[in-house]
Tab-separated table of C-alpha atoms in Angstrom:
chain	number	residue	atom	x	y	z
O	1	ASP	CA	78.979	-50.825	25.455
O	2	THR	CA	81.687	-48.806	23.677
O	3	VAL	CA	80.488	-45.251	24.425
O	4	SER	CA	82.556	-44.415	27.514
O	5	GLY	CA	85.823	-45.689	26.055
O	6	SER	CA	85.112	-44.010	22.712
O	7	LEU	CA	84.530	-40.605	24.320
O	8	LYS	CA	87.800	-40.887	26.231
O	9	GLU	CA	89.564	-41.793	22.994
O	10	LEU	CA	87.906	-38.824	21.278
O	11	PHE	CA	89.220	-36.454	23.941
O	12	PHE	CA	92.833	-37.521	23.390
O	13	ILE	CA	92.471	-37.406	19.605
O	14	ARG	CA	91.108	-33.858	19.764
O	15	ASN	CA	93.657	-32.840	22.387
O	16	PRO	CA	96.924	-34.399	21.194
O	17	LYS	CA	99.014	-32.404	23.688
O	18	PHE	CA	97.722	-34.758	26.376
O	19	LYS	CA	98.715	-38.406	26.815
O	20	LYS	CA	96.628	-40.929	28.699
O	21	THR	CA	99.274	-41.310	31.398
O	22	MET	CA	99.500	-37.564	32.152
O	23	LEU	CA	98.035	-36.342	35.443
O	24	GLU	CA	97.365	-32.979	33.779
O	25	ALA	CA	94.855	-34.697	31.486
O	26	LYS	CA	92.581	-35.866	34.305
O	27	GLU	CA	90.663	-32.652	34.919
O	28	PRO	CA	90.096	-31.597	31.264
O	29	LEU	CA	89.112	-35.189	30.438
O	30	GLN	CA	86.471	-35.216	33.174
O	31	LYS	CA	85.161	-31.866	31.953
O	32	PHE	CA	84.945	-33.213	28.383
O	33	LEU	CA	83.075	-36.338	29.522
O	34	GLU	CA	80.643	-34.231	31.561
O	35	GLU	CA	79.944	-31.986	28.563
O	36	ASN	CA	79.144	-35.030	26.421
O	37	LYS	CA	77.192	-37.108	28.943
O	38	ASN	CA	73.917	-36.450	27.089
O	39	LEU	CA	75.325	-37.302	23.675
O	40	GLU	CA	72.756	-38.967	21.426
O	41	THR	CA	74.158	-42.462	20.935
O	42	VAL	CA	73.440	-45.378	18.605
O	43	TRP	CA	72.552	-49.030	19.102
O	44	ILE	CA	73.658	-51.477	16.385
O	45	TYR	CA	72.450	-55.064	16.231
O	46	TYR	CA	74.518	-57.806	14.581
O	47	PRO	CA	72.204	-60.830	14.252
O	48	TRP	CA	74.944	-63.150	12.923
O	49	LEU	CA	77.005	-62.422	16.078
O	50	ASN	CA	74.042	-62.258	18.443
O	51	LYS	CA	75.452	-58.935	19.705
O	52	LEU	CA	73.977	-55.504	20.344
O	53	VAL	CA	76.594	-52.731	20.356
O	54	HIS	CA	76.083	-49.337	21.993
O	55	THR	CA	78.299	-46.770	20.289
O	56	VAL	CA	78.797	-43.112	19.389
O	57	PRO	CA	76.920	-41.473	16.476
O	58	GLU	CA	78.144	-41.785	12.897
O	59	GLU	CA	80.069	-38.499	12.679
O	60	ILE	CA	82.091	-39.207	15.826
O	61	TYR	CA	82.538	-42.872	14.948
O	62	PHE	CA	83.989	-41.868	11.565
O	63	GLU	CA	86.244	-39.258	13.191
O	64	LEU	CA	87.623	-41.897	15.546
O	65	ARG	CA	87.982	-44.569	12.895
O	66	THR	CA	89.928	-42.353	10.507
O	67	ALA	CA	91.974	-40.457	13.110
O	68	ARG	CA	95.166	-42.327	12.282
O	69	ASN	CA	94.716	-41.684	8.551
O	70	LYS	CA	95.659	-38.044	9.115
O	71	ASN	CA	97.488	-36.470	7.389
O	72	ILE	CA	98.521	-39.185	4.985
O	73	ILE	CA	94.944	-38.712	3.838
O	74	THR	CA	93.926	-35.066	4.277
O	75	LYS	CA	90.526	-34.075	5.645
O	76	GLN	CA	89.248	-33.002	2.210
O	77	GLU	CA	90.579	-36.165	0.571
O	78	GLN	CA	88.880	-38.265	3.249
O	79	GLU	CA	85.555	-36.530	2.608
O	80	ASN	CA	85.890	-36.991	-1.162
O	81	TYR	CA	86.863	-40.636	-0.643
O	82	ARG	CA	83.871	-41.187	1.635
O	83	ASN	CA	81.419	-39.612	-0.808
O	84	THR	CA	82.602	-41.614	-3.839
O	85	LYS	CA	80.186	-44.279	-5.076
O	86	ILE	CA	81.941	-47.450	-6.161
O	87	GLY	CA	80.861	-50.809	-7.482
O	88	ILE	CA	82.947	-53.965	-7.407
O	89	ALA	CA	82.183	-57.101	-9.385
O	90	GLY	CA	83.997	-60.296	-8.401
O	91	LEU	CA	84.896	-61.021	-4.783
O	92	SER	CA	88.037	-63.142	-4.913
O	93	ILE	CA	90.666	-60.409	-5.206
O	94	GLY	CA	87.637	-58.173	-4.768
O	95	SER	CA	87.120	-59.336	-1.177
O	96	ASN	CA	90.494	-57.880	-0.272
O	97	VAL	CA	89.829	-54.701	-2.246
O	98	ILE	CA	86.459	-53.940	-0.727
O	99	LEU	CA	87.557	-54.579	2.854
O	100	THR	CA	90.617	-52.372	2.349
O	101	LEU	CA	88.322	-49.621	1.070
O	102	ALA	CA	86.194	-50.065	4.193
O	103	PHE	CA	89.195	-50.144	6.572
O	104	THR	CA	90.556	-46.880	5.173
O	105	GLY	CA	87.295	-44.972	5.578
O	106	GLY	CA	86.431	-45.310	1.920
O	107	PRO	CA	83.139	-45.034	0.056
O	108	LYS	CA	80.040	-45.085	2.226
O	109	PHE	CA	77.984	-46.304	-0.746
O	110	MET	CA	79.169	-49.492	-2.436
O	111	LYS	CA	77.580	-51.959	-4.840
O	112	ILE	CA	78.884	-55.485	-4.336
O	113	THR	CA	78.305	-58.522	-6.505
O	114	ASP	CA	79.341	-62.160	-6.727
O	115	PHE	CA	77.055	-65.144	-7.304
O	116	ASP	CA	79.577	-67.678	-5.983
O	117	ASP	CA	79.764	-69.415	-2.610
O	118	ILE	CA	82.930	-69.657	-0.535
O	119	GLU	CA	84.879	-72.911	-0.890
O	120	ILE	CA	87.912	-74.159	1.024
O	121	SER	CA	90.195	-73.528	-1.967
O	122	ASN	CA	89.196	-69.828	-1.726
O	123	LEU	CA	90.709	-69.513	1.749
O	124	ASN	CA	94.232	-68.778	0.492
O	125	ARG	CA	93.051	-65.341	-0.715
O	126	VAL	CA	89.390	-64.580	0.120
O	127	ARG	CA	88.848	-62.750	3.426
O	128	ALA	CA	86.871	-65.514	5.082
O	129	GLY	CA	87.334	-68.573	7.276
O	130	LEU	CA	86.089	-72.118	7.710
O	131	PRO	CA	82.783	-71.008	9.328
O	132	GLN	CA	81.911	-69.171	6.091
O	133	ILE	CA	82.240	-72.205	3.790
O	134	GLY	CA	79.100	-72.480	1.654
O	135	GLU	CA	78.098	-68.881	2.302
O	136	ASN	CA	77.564	-66.506	-0.599
O	137	LYS	CA	80.613	-64.268	-1.037
O	138	THR	CA	78.495	-61.112	-1.262
O	139	PHE	CA	76.807	-61.764	2.080
O	140	SER	CA	80.006	-62.890	3.794
O	141	LEU	CA	81.826	-59.696	2.801
O	142	THR	CA	78.822	-57.563	3.716
O	143	LYS	CA	78.935	-58.799	7.298
O	144	GLN	CA	82.630	-57.947	7.586
O	145	ILE	CA	82.094	-54.467	6.128
O	146	TRP	CA	79.252	-53.695	8.537
O	147	GLU	CA	81.317	-54.895	11.484
O	148	VAL	CA	83.908	-52.191	10.766
O	149	ASP	CA	81.600	-49.635	9.109
O	150	PRO	CA	78.055	-50.071	10.430
O	151	PHE	CA	76.930	-46.905	8.631
O	152	ALA	CA	77.903	-48.193	5.167
O	153	GLU	CA	75.166	-48.155	2.530
O	154	LEU	CA	75.528	-51.397	0.598
O	155	ASP	CA	73.665	-52.432	-2.543
O	156	LEU	CA	73.953	-56.221	-2.652
O	157	TRP	CA	73.772	-58.256	-5.860
O	158	ASP	CA	74.207	-61.808	-4.582
O	159	LYS	CA	72.997	-63.367	-7.849
O	160	GLY	CA	75.891	-61.775	-9.739
O	161	VAL	CA	75.761	-59.645	-12.873
O	162	SER	CA	74.957	-60.641	-16.448
O	163	LYS	CA	74.687	-59.044	-19.875
O	164	GLU	CA	71.085	-58.219	-18.981
O	165	ASN	CA	71.727	-56.315	-15.725
O	166	LEU	CA	75.328	-55.088	-15.927
O	167	GLU	CA	74.277	-51.659	-17.203
O	168	GLU	CA	71.905	-51.270	-14.259
O	169	PHE	CA	74.703	-52.228	-11.853
O	170	ILE	CA	77.065	-49.615	-13.331
O	171	ALA	CA	74.810	-46.800	-14.546
O	172	GLY	CA	71.900	-47.565	-12.276
O	173	GLU	CA	69.627	-44.663	-13.114
O	174	LYS	CA	66.840	-46.338	-15.083
O	175	ASN	CA	65.199	-48.000	-12.088
O	176	GLY	CA	66.158	-45.435	-9.482
O	177	GLY	CA	69.545	-46.972	-8.698
O	178	LYS	CA	72.713	-44.956	-8.166
O	179	LYS	CA	75.253	-44.334	-10.896
O	180	LEU	CA	78.793	-45.334	-9.943
O	181	ASP	CA	81.691	-42.904	-9.793
O	182	ILE	CA	84.201	-45.754	-10.204
O	183	PHE	CA	83.764	-49.344	-11.381
O	184	ILE	CA	86.180	-52.003	-10.111
O	185	ASP	CA	86.358	-55.088	-12.311
O	186	GLU	CA	87.492	-58.354	-10.731
O	187	MET	CA	85.256	-60.603	-12.851
O	188	ASP	CA	86.365	-63.822	-14.551
O	189	ARG	CA	84.032	-63.622	-17.548
O	190	LEU	CA	85.748	-61.903	-20.470
O	191	ASP	CA	82.497	-60.974	-22.235
O	192	LEU	CA	81.384	-59.049	-19.128
O	193	LYS	CA	84.795	-57.409	-18.814
O	194	ILE	CA	84.453	-56.093	-22.359
O	195	LEU	CA	80.788	-55.121	-21.998
O	196	SER	CA	81.431	-53.281	-18.724
O	197	ARG	CA	83.975	-51.061	-20.451
O	198	PHE	CA	81.627	-50.184	-23.278
O	199	ILE	CA	79.052	-49.190	-20.647
O	200	CYS	CA	81.588	-47.244	-18.581
O	201	ARG	CA	82.939	-45.451	-21.641
O	202	GLU	CA	79.419	-44.442	-22.653
O	203	CYS	CA	78.661	-43.209	-19.114
O	204	LYS	CA	82.122	-41.649	-18.585
O	205	ILE	CA	82.917	-43.846	-15.565
O	206	PRO	CA	86.558	-44.832	-14.873
O	207	VAL	CA	87.478	-48.512	-14.518
O	208	LEU	CA	90.077	-50.080	-12.215
O	209	MET	CA	91.240	-53.698	-12.441
O	210	ALA	CA	93.963	-55.535	-10.540
O	211	THR	CA	95.192	-58.847	-11.949
O	212	ASP	CA	97.227	-61.454	-10.081
O	213	ASN	CA	100.637	-62.118	-11.626
O	214	GLY	CA	102.426	-64.632	-9.425
O	215	ASP	CA	103.959	-62.537	-6.654
O	216	ASN	CA	103.250	-59.334	-8.616
O	217	ILE	CA	100.144	-57.559	-9.810
O	218	ILE	CA	99.116	-55.727	-12.955
O	219	LEU	CA	96.952	-52.662	-12.355
O	220	ASP	CA	94.757	-51.383	-15.185
O	221	VAL	CA	93.448	-47.810	-15.044
O	222	GLU	CA	91.003	-46.692	-17.742
O	223	LEU	CA	89.951	-43.072	-17.258
O	224	TYR	CA	86.807	-42.962	-19.371
O	225	ASP	CA	85.622	-39.971	-17.312
O	226	THR	CA	88.381	-37.684	-18.608
O	227	GLU	CA	89.304	-39.594	-21.793
O	228	PRO	CA	86.033	-41.002	-23.192
O	229	ASN	CA	87.651	-41.936	-26.512
O	230	LEU	CA	90.122	-44.377	-24.977
O	231	PRO	CA	90.135	-47.793	-26.702
O	232	ILE	CA	88.632	-50.660	-24.717
O	233	LEU	CA	91.270	-52.341	-22.523
O	234	HIS	CA	93.963	-50.047	-23.946
O	235	GLY	CA	93.376	-51.467	-27.426
O	236	LEU	CA	95.095	-54.738	-26.498
O	237	MET	CA	92.258	-56.818	-27.973
O	238	GLY	CA	91.704	-54.799	-31.132
O	239	ASN	CA	88.078	-54.175	-32.115
O	240	ILE	CA	86.709	-56.896	-29.836
O	241	LYS	CA	82.980	-56.900	-29.003
O	242	PRO	CA	81.133	-58.715	-26.154
O	243	ASP	CA	79.349	-61.001	-28.641
O	244	ASP	CA	82.696	-62.342	-29.853
O	245	PHE	CA	82.758	-64.582	-26.754
O	246	LYS	CA	79.586	-66.570	-27.432
O	247	SER	CA	81.259	-69.846	-28.426
O	248	MET	CA	84.647	-69.750	-26.756
O	249	ASN	CA	86.341	-72.771	-25.195
O	250	TYR	CA	88.679	-72.524	-22.199
O	251	GLU	CA	91.841	-72.584	-24.297
O	252	GLU	CA	90.621	-69.630	-26.373
O	253	TRP	CA	89.582	-67.812	-23.182
O	254	LEU	CA	93.050	-68.299	-21.739
O	255	LYS	CA	94.720	-66.934	-24.863
O	256	LEU	CA	92.586	-63.795	-24.799
O	257	ALA	CA	93.028	-63.327	-21.060
O	258	THR	CA	96.797	-63.582	-21.523
O	259	LYS	CA	96.552	-61.006	-24.301
O	260	ILE	CA	94.893	-58.534	-21.913
O	261	VAL	CA	97.658	-58.708	-19.304
O	262	GLY	CA	100.401	-59.133	-21.893
O	263	PHE	CA	102.430	-62.346	-21.974
O	264	ASP	CA	105.699	-60.421	-21.600
O	265	ASN	CA	104.399	-58.910	-18.347
O	266	LEU	CA	103.824	-62.302	-16.729
O	267	THR	CA	106.302	-63.656	-14.205
O	268	ASP	CA	108.182	-66.805	-15.216
O	269	ARG	CA	106.279	-68.978	-12.754
O	270	MET	CA	102.959	-67.624	-13.966
O	271	LYS	CA	103.937	-68.380	-17.588
O	272	ASP	CA	104.854	-71.931	-16.605
O	273	SER	CA	101.654	-72.313	-14.583
O	274	LEU	CA	99.367	-71.211	-17.424
O	275	LYS	CA	100.708	-74.094	-19.544
O	276	GLU	CA	99.618	-76.547	-16.831
O	277	ILE	CA	95.992	-75.398	-16.497
O	278	GLY	CA	93.712	-78.302	-17.321
O	279	LYS	CA	96.626	-80.723	-16.945
O	280	THR	CA	98.135	-80.503	-13.444
O	281	LEU	CA	96.364	-77.296	-12.344
O	282	ALA	CA	92.607	-76.767	-11.998
O	283	GLY	CA	92.735	-72.988	-12.417
O	284	VAL	CA	94.845	-69.849	-12.602
O	285	PRO	CA	97.073	-69.666	-9.488
O	286	GLN	CA	96.405	-66.822	-7.052
O	287	LEU	CA	98.045	-65.886	-3.744
O	288	GLY	CA	96.629	-64.132	-0.711
O	289	SER	CA	99.728	-61.958	-0.477
O	290	THR	CA	99.219	-60.810	-4.061
O	291	ALA	CA	95.519	-60.147	-3.432
O	292	THR	CA	96.546	-57.953	-0.497
O	293	VAL	CA	98.891	-55.937	-2.733
O	294	SER	CA	96.067	-55.604	-5.276
O	295	ALA	CA	93.783	-54.256	-2.570
O	296	ALA	CA	96.307	-51.630	-1.522
O	297	ALA	CA	96.932	-50.552	-5.125
O	298	VAL	CA	93.242	-50.286	-5.990
O	299	SER	CA	92.314	-48.395	-2.808
O	300	LEU	CA	95.120	-45.924	-3.463
O	301	SER	CA	93.908	-45.538	-7.058
O	302	VAL	CA	90.349	-44.889	-5.875
O	303	ARG	CA	91.635	-42.097	-3.628
């Protein structure tokens, strides 16, 4: 039961002249608690935790949860941030991004997709632990979001996205789904990266993408909402089309992926590592610390 403690916390947040240790706060606090004793409260059940939580209603919960955001994030900015509809595809770096959005009182409505299950090698960067091994990334992240933001409206795509359904994920209006305000691309498949941008450009939806670069990140911002004639991926891949990826081996994929981020932008260790993929390395190296920086950069960009 969190109601009593939450109401006390609410009093001190709304009355910052008082501190919890002040004797002068005792009487006005009691008056505040008496005035709110019939507050309509909420019960939230978490089946995966076997817990039932009694808490304050959504408006007060959100006020409490974002109290320390002020005034780094202004009230109007917080409302705009909350009302933005985002979709994120790919939940490796994306797991860090989406939880950071949730922690900071970000979008109430979010579409989330990843077909993959959590493996032990993911645990250096994916927000999960050993008990989540074998669990679908979409569902694992959903549980964590609802634990911090039980009022979040989540559209879950646990089978992933494909060429056939990517437009529905982004534009979403044909079958009654919601159109995104911002699309966040953390996918591995290059054909879907390209296709998503054609869709977003057509629908005037901005795209954000953070890419690991050793201990650094590269942040891509494509403002198709205000600049609908922007070239796909800043023109770095010329007149590339999604169908150009039909018969591509891993070496060709790696060359094109490197072209997107720009070889000159890569750190020395990342350059050396890319040469070892398929020889001494099983995949592109990624760090949890870098994923955390990516999450901060993307959440700031969303705001």
